[in-house]
Coordinates of C-alpha atoms in Angstrom, one line a residue:
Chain A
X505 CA 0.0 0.0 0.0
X506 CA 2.2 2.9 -1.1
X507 CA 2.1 6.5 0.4
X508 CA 3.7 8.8 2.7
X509 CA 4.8 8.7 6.3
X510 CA 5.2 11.5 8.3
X511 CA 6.0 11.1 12.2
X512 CA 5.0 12.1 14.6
X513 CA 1.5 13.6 14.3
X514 CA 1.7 16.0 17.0
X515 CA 5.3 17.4 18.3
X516 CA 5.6 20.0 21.2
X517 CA 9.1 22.2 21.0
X518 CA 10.6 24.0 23.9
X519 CA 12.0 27.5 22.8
X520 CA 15.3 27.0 21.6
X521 CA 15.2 23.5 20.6
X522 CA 15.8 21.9 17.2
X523 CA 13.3 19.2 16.2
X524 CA 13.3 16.6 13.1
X525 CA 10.0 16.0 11.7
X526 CA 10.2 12.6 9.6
X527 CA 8.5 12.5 6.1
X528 CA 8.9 8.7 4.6
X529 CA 7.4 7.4 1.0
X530 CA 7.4 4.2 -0.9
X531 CA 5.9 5.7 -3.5
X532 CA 9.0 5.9 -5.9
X533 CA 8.8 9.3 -6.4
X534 CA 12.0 11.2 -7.0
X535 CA 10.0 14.9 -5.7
X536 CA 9.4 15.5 -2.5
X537 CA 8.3 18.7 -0.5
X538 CA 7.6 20.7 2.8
X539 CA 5.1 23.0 3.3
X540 CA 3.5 24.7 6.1
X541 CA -0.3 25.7 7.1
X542 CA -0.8 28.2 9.6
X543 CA -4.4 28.8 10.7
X544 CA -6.7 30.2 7.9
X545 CA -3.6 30.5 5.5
X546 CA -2.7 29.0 2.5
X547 CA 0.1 26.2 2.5
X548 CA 3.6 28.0 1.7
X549 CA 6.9 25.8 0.8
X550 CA 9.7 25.4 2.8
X551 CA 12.0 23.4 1.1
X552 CA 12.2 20.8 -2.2
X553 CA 14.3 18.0 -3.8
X554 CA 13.8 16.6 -7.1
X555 CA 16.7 14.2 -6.7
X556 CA 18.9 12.3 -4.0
X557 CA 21.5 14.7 -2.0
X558 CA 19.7 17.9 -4.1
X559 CA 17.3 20.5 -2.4
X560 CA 16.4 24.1 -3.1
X561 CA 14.8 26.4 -0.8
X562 CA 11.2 27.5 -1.6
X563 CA 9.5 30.4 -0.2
X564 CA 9.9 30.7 3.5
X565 CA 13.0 28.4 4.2
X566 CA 14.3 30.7 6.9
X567 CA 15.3 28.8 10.1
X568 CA 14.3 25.5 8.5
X569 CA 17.1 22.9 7.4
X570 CA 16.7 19.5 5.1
X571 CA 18.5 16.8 3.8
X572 CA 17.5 13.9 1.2
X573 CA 20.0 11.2 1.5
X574 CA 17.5 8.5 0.5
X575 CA 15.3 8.6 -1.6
X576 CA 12.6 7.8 0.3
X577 CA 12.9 10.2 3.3
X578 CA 13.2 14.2 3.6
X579 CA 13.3 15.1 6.8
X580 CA 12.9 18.7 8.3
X581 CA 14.6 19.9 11.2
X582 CA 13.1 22.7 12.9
X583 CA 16.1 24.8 14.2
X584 CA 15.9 27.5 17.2
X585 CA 16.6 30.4 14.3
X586 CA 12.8 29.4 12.9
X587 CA 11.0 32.0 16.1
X588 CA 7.2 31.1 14.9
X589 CA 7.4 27.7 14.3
X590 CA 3.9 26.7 15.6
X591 CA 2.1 25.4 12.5
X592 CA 0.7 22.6 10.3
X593 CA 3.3 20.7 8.4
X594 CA 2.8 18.6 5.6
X595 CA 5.4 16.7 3.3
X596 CA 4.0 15.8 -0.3
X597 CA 5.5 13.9 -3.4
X598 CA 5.3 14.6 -7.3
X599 CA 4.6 11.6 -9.5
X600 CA 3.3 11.4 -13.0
X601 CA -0.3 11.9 -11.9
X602 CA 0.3 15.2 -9.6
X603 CA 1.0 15.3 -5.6
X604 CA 0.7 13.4 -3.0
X605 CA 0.3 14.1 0.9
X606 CA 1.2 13.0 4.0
X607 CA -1.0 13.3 7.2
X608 CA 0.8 15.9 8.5
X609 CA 2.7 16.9 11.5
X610 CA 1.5 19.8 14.0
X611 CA 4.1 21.4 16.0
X612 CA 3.3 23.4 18.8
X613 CA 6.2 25.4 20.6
X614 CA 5.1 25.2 24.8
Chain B
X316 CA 7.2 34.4 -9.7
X317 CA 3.9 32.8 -9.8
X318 CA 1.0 33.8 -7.8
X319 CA -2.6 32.5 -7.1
X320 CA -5.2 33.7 -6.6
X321 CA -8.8 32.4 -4.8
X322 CA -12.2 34.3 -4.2
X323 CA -14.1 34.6 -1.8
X324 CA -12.0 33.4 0.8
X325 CA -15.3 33.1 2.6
X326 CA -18.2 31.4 1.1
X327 CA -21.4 30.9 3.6
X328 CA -23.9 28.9 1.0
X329 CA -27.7 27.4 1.6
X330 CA -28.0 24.1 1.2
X331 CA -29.6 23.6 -2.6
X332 CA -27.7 26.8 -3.8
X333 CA -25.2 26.8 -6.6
X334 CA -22.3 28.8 -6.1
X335 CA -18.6 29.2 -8.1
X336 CA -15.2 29.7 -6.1
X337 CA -12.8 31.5 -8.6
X338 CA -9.2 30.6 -9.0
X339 CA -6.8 33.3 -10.6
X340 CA -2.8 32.6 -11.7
X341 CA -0.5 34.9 -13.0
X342 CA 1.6 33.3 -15.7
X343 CA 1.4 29.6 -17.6
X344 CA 1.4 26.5 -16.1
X345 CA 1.6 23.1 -16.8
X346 CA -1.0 21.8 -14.2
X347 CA -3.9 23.1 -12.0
X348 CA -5.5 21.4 -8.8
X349 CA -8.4 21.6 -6.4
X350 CA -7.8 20.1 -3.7
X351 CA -10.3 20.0 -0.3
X352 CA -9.2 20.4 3.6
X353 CA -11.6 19.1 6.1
X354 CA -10.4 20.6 9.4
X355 CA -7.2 19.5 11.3
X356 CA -6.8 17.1 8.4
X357 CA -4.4 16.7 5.1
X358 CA -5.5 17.7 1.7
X359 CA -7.9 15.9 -0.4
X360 CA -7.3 15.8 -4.0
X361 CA -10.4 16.4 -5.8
X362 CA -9.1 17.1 -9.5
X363 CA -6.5 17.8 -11.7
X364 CA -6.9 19.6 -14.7
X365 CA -4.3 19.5 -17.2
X366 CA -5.3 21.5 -20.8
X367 CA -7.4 24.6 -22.1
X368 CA -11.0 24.3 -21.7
X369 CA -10.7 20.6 -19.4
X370 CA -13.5 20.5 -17.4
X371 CA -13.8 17.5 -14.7
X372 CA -17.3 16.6 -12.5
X373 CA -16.8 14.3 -9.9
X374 CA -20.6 14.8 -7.6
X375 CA -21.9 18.3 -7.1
X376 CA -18.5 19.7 -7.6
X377 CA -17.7 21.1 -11.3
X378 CA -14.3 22.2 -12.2
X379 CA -13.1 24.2 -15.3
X380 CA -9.6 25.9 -16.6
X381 CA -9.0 28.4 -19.2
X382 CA -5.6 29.1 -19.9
X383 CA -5.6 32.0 -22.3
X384 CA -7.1 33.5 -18.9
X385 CA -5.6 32.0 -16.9
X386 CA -8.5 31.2 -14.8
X387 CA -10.0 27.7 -13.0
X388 CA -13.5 27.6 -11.3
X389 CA -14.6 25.2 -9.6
X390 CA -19.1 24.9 -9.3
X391 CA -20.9 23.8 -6.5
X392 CA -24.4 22.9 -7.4
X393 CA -27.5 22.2 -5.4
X394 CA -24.6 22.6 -1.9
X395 CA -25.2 20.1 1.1
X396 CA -23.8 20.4 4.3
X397 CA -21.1 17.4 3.3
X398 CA -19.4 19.7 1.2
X399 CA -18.4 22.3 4.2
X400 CA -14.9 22.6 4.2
X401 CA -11.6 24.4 2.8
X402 CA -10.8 24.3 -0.7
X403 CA -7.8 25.1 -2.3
X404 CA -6.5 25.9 -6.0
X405 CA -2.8 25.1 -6.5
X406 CA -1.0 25.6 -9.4
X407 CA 1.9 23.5 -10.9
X408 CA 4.9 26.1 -11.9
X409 CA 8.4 25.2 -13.4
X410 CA 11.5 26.8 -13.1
X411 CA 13.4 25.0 -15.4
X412 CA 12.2 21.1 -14.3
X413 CA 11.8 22.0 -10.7
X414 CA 8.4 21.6 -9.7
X415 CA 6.5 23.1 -7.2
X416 CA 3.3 23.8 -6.7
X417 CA 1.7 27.2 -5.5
X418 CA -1.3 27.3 -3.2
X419 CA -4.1 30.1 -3.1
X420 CA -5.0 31.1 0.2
X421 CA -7.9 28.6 0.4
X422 CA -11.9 29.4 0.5
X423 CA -13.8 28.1 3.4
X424 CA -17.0 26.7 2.7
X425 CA -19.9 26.4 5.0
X426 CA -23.4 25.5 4.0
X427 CA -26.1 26.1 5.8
X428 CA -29.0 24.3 6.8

């Protein structure tokens, strides 16, 4: 049953802490992507890779970091620089047919 | 650098009513979705429509794309309360072959009793 993985559904973050958000397909699919939701808003990208060990930044990848060693995982780390990082965070693939998401992750800073 | 563009962002319908949410984009693309959000959830995709003129029905839900102006809609007709959510248009841009794809802000649905 292919699709996408991400882990864990909720994650709290003290101020200052990094945290790794885990995005896993076995879809094949050589795209992968980050975006984030905040409440009432749009979704907005935070990073992209169209192939192993190659990412580019999208539109709001300030105080975010990636890496895509496999190519089934892409996981985003949440670094102490990001200072609003309560949000809705979903990881999606590109295949031939269009995108597919995960369930999301929502990370709440306590 | 590609923008999208939804209205209304708030749609409060009658059940029966018809209504259109209107989906702007400001240069060519390959590829536009809807794509519906039921709350605290992921997104649904509902269609994906790929050429001038496509138009794809799936239920009470119409969608249609005009390229020339650059311009999807998707129809609700006869609205029930099922169909309260948040909908989004997304488009498909390329820089080159990297492939993203660019949200609108979403419209929120509600229908009404």
């Amino acid at each position: 049953d292919g699709g996408i993985t991400q882990s864990p559904k909720y994650l709290f973050r003290k101020e200052g802490q990094n945290v790794t958000l885990s995005c896993e397909q076995n879809l094949n699919h050589d795209a992968m992507y980050w975006y984030r939701q905040d409440p009432g808003q749009g979704l907005r990208l935070i990073y992209y890779s169209q192939i192993v060990n190659d990412f580019q930044k999208g539109d709001i990848a300030e105080g975010y970091s990636v890496s895509r060693e496999k190519k089934e995982s892409f996981p985003l780390t949440v670094t102490s620089a990001q200072k609003n990082p309560t949000a809705f965070y979903l990881c999606a693939t590109r295949g031939l047919y269009g995108y597919t998401f995960g369930s999301g992750t929502r990370l709440t800073v306590v | 650098e590609l923008k999208v563009e939804q209205n209304p962002l708030f749609l409060s319908m009658q059940e029966g009513k018809n209504y259109t949410i209107y989906c702007n984009y400001s240069t060519t693309s390959d590829r536009l979705y809807w794509y519906r959000q039921d709350p605290g959830k992921s997104l649904e995709s509902l269609f994906v429509l790929l050429s001038n003129g496509a138009v794809k029905q799936e239920g009470r839900l119409m969608a249609s794309l005009d390229t020339k102006a650059r311009l999807s809609t998707l129809h609700i007709t006869a609205a029930v309360h099922d169909l309260s959510a948040t909908y989004f248009c997304a488009v498909d841009g390329s820089g080159g072959s990297n492939y993203k794809l660019t949200f609108g802000k979403g419209t929120l649905l509600t229908v009404n009793p």
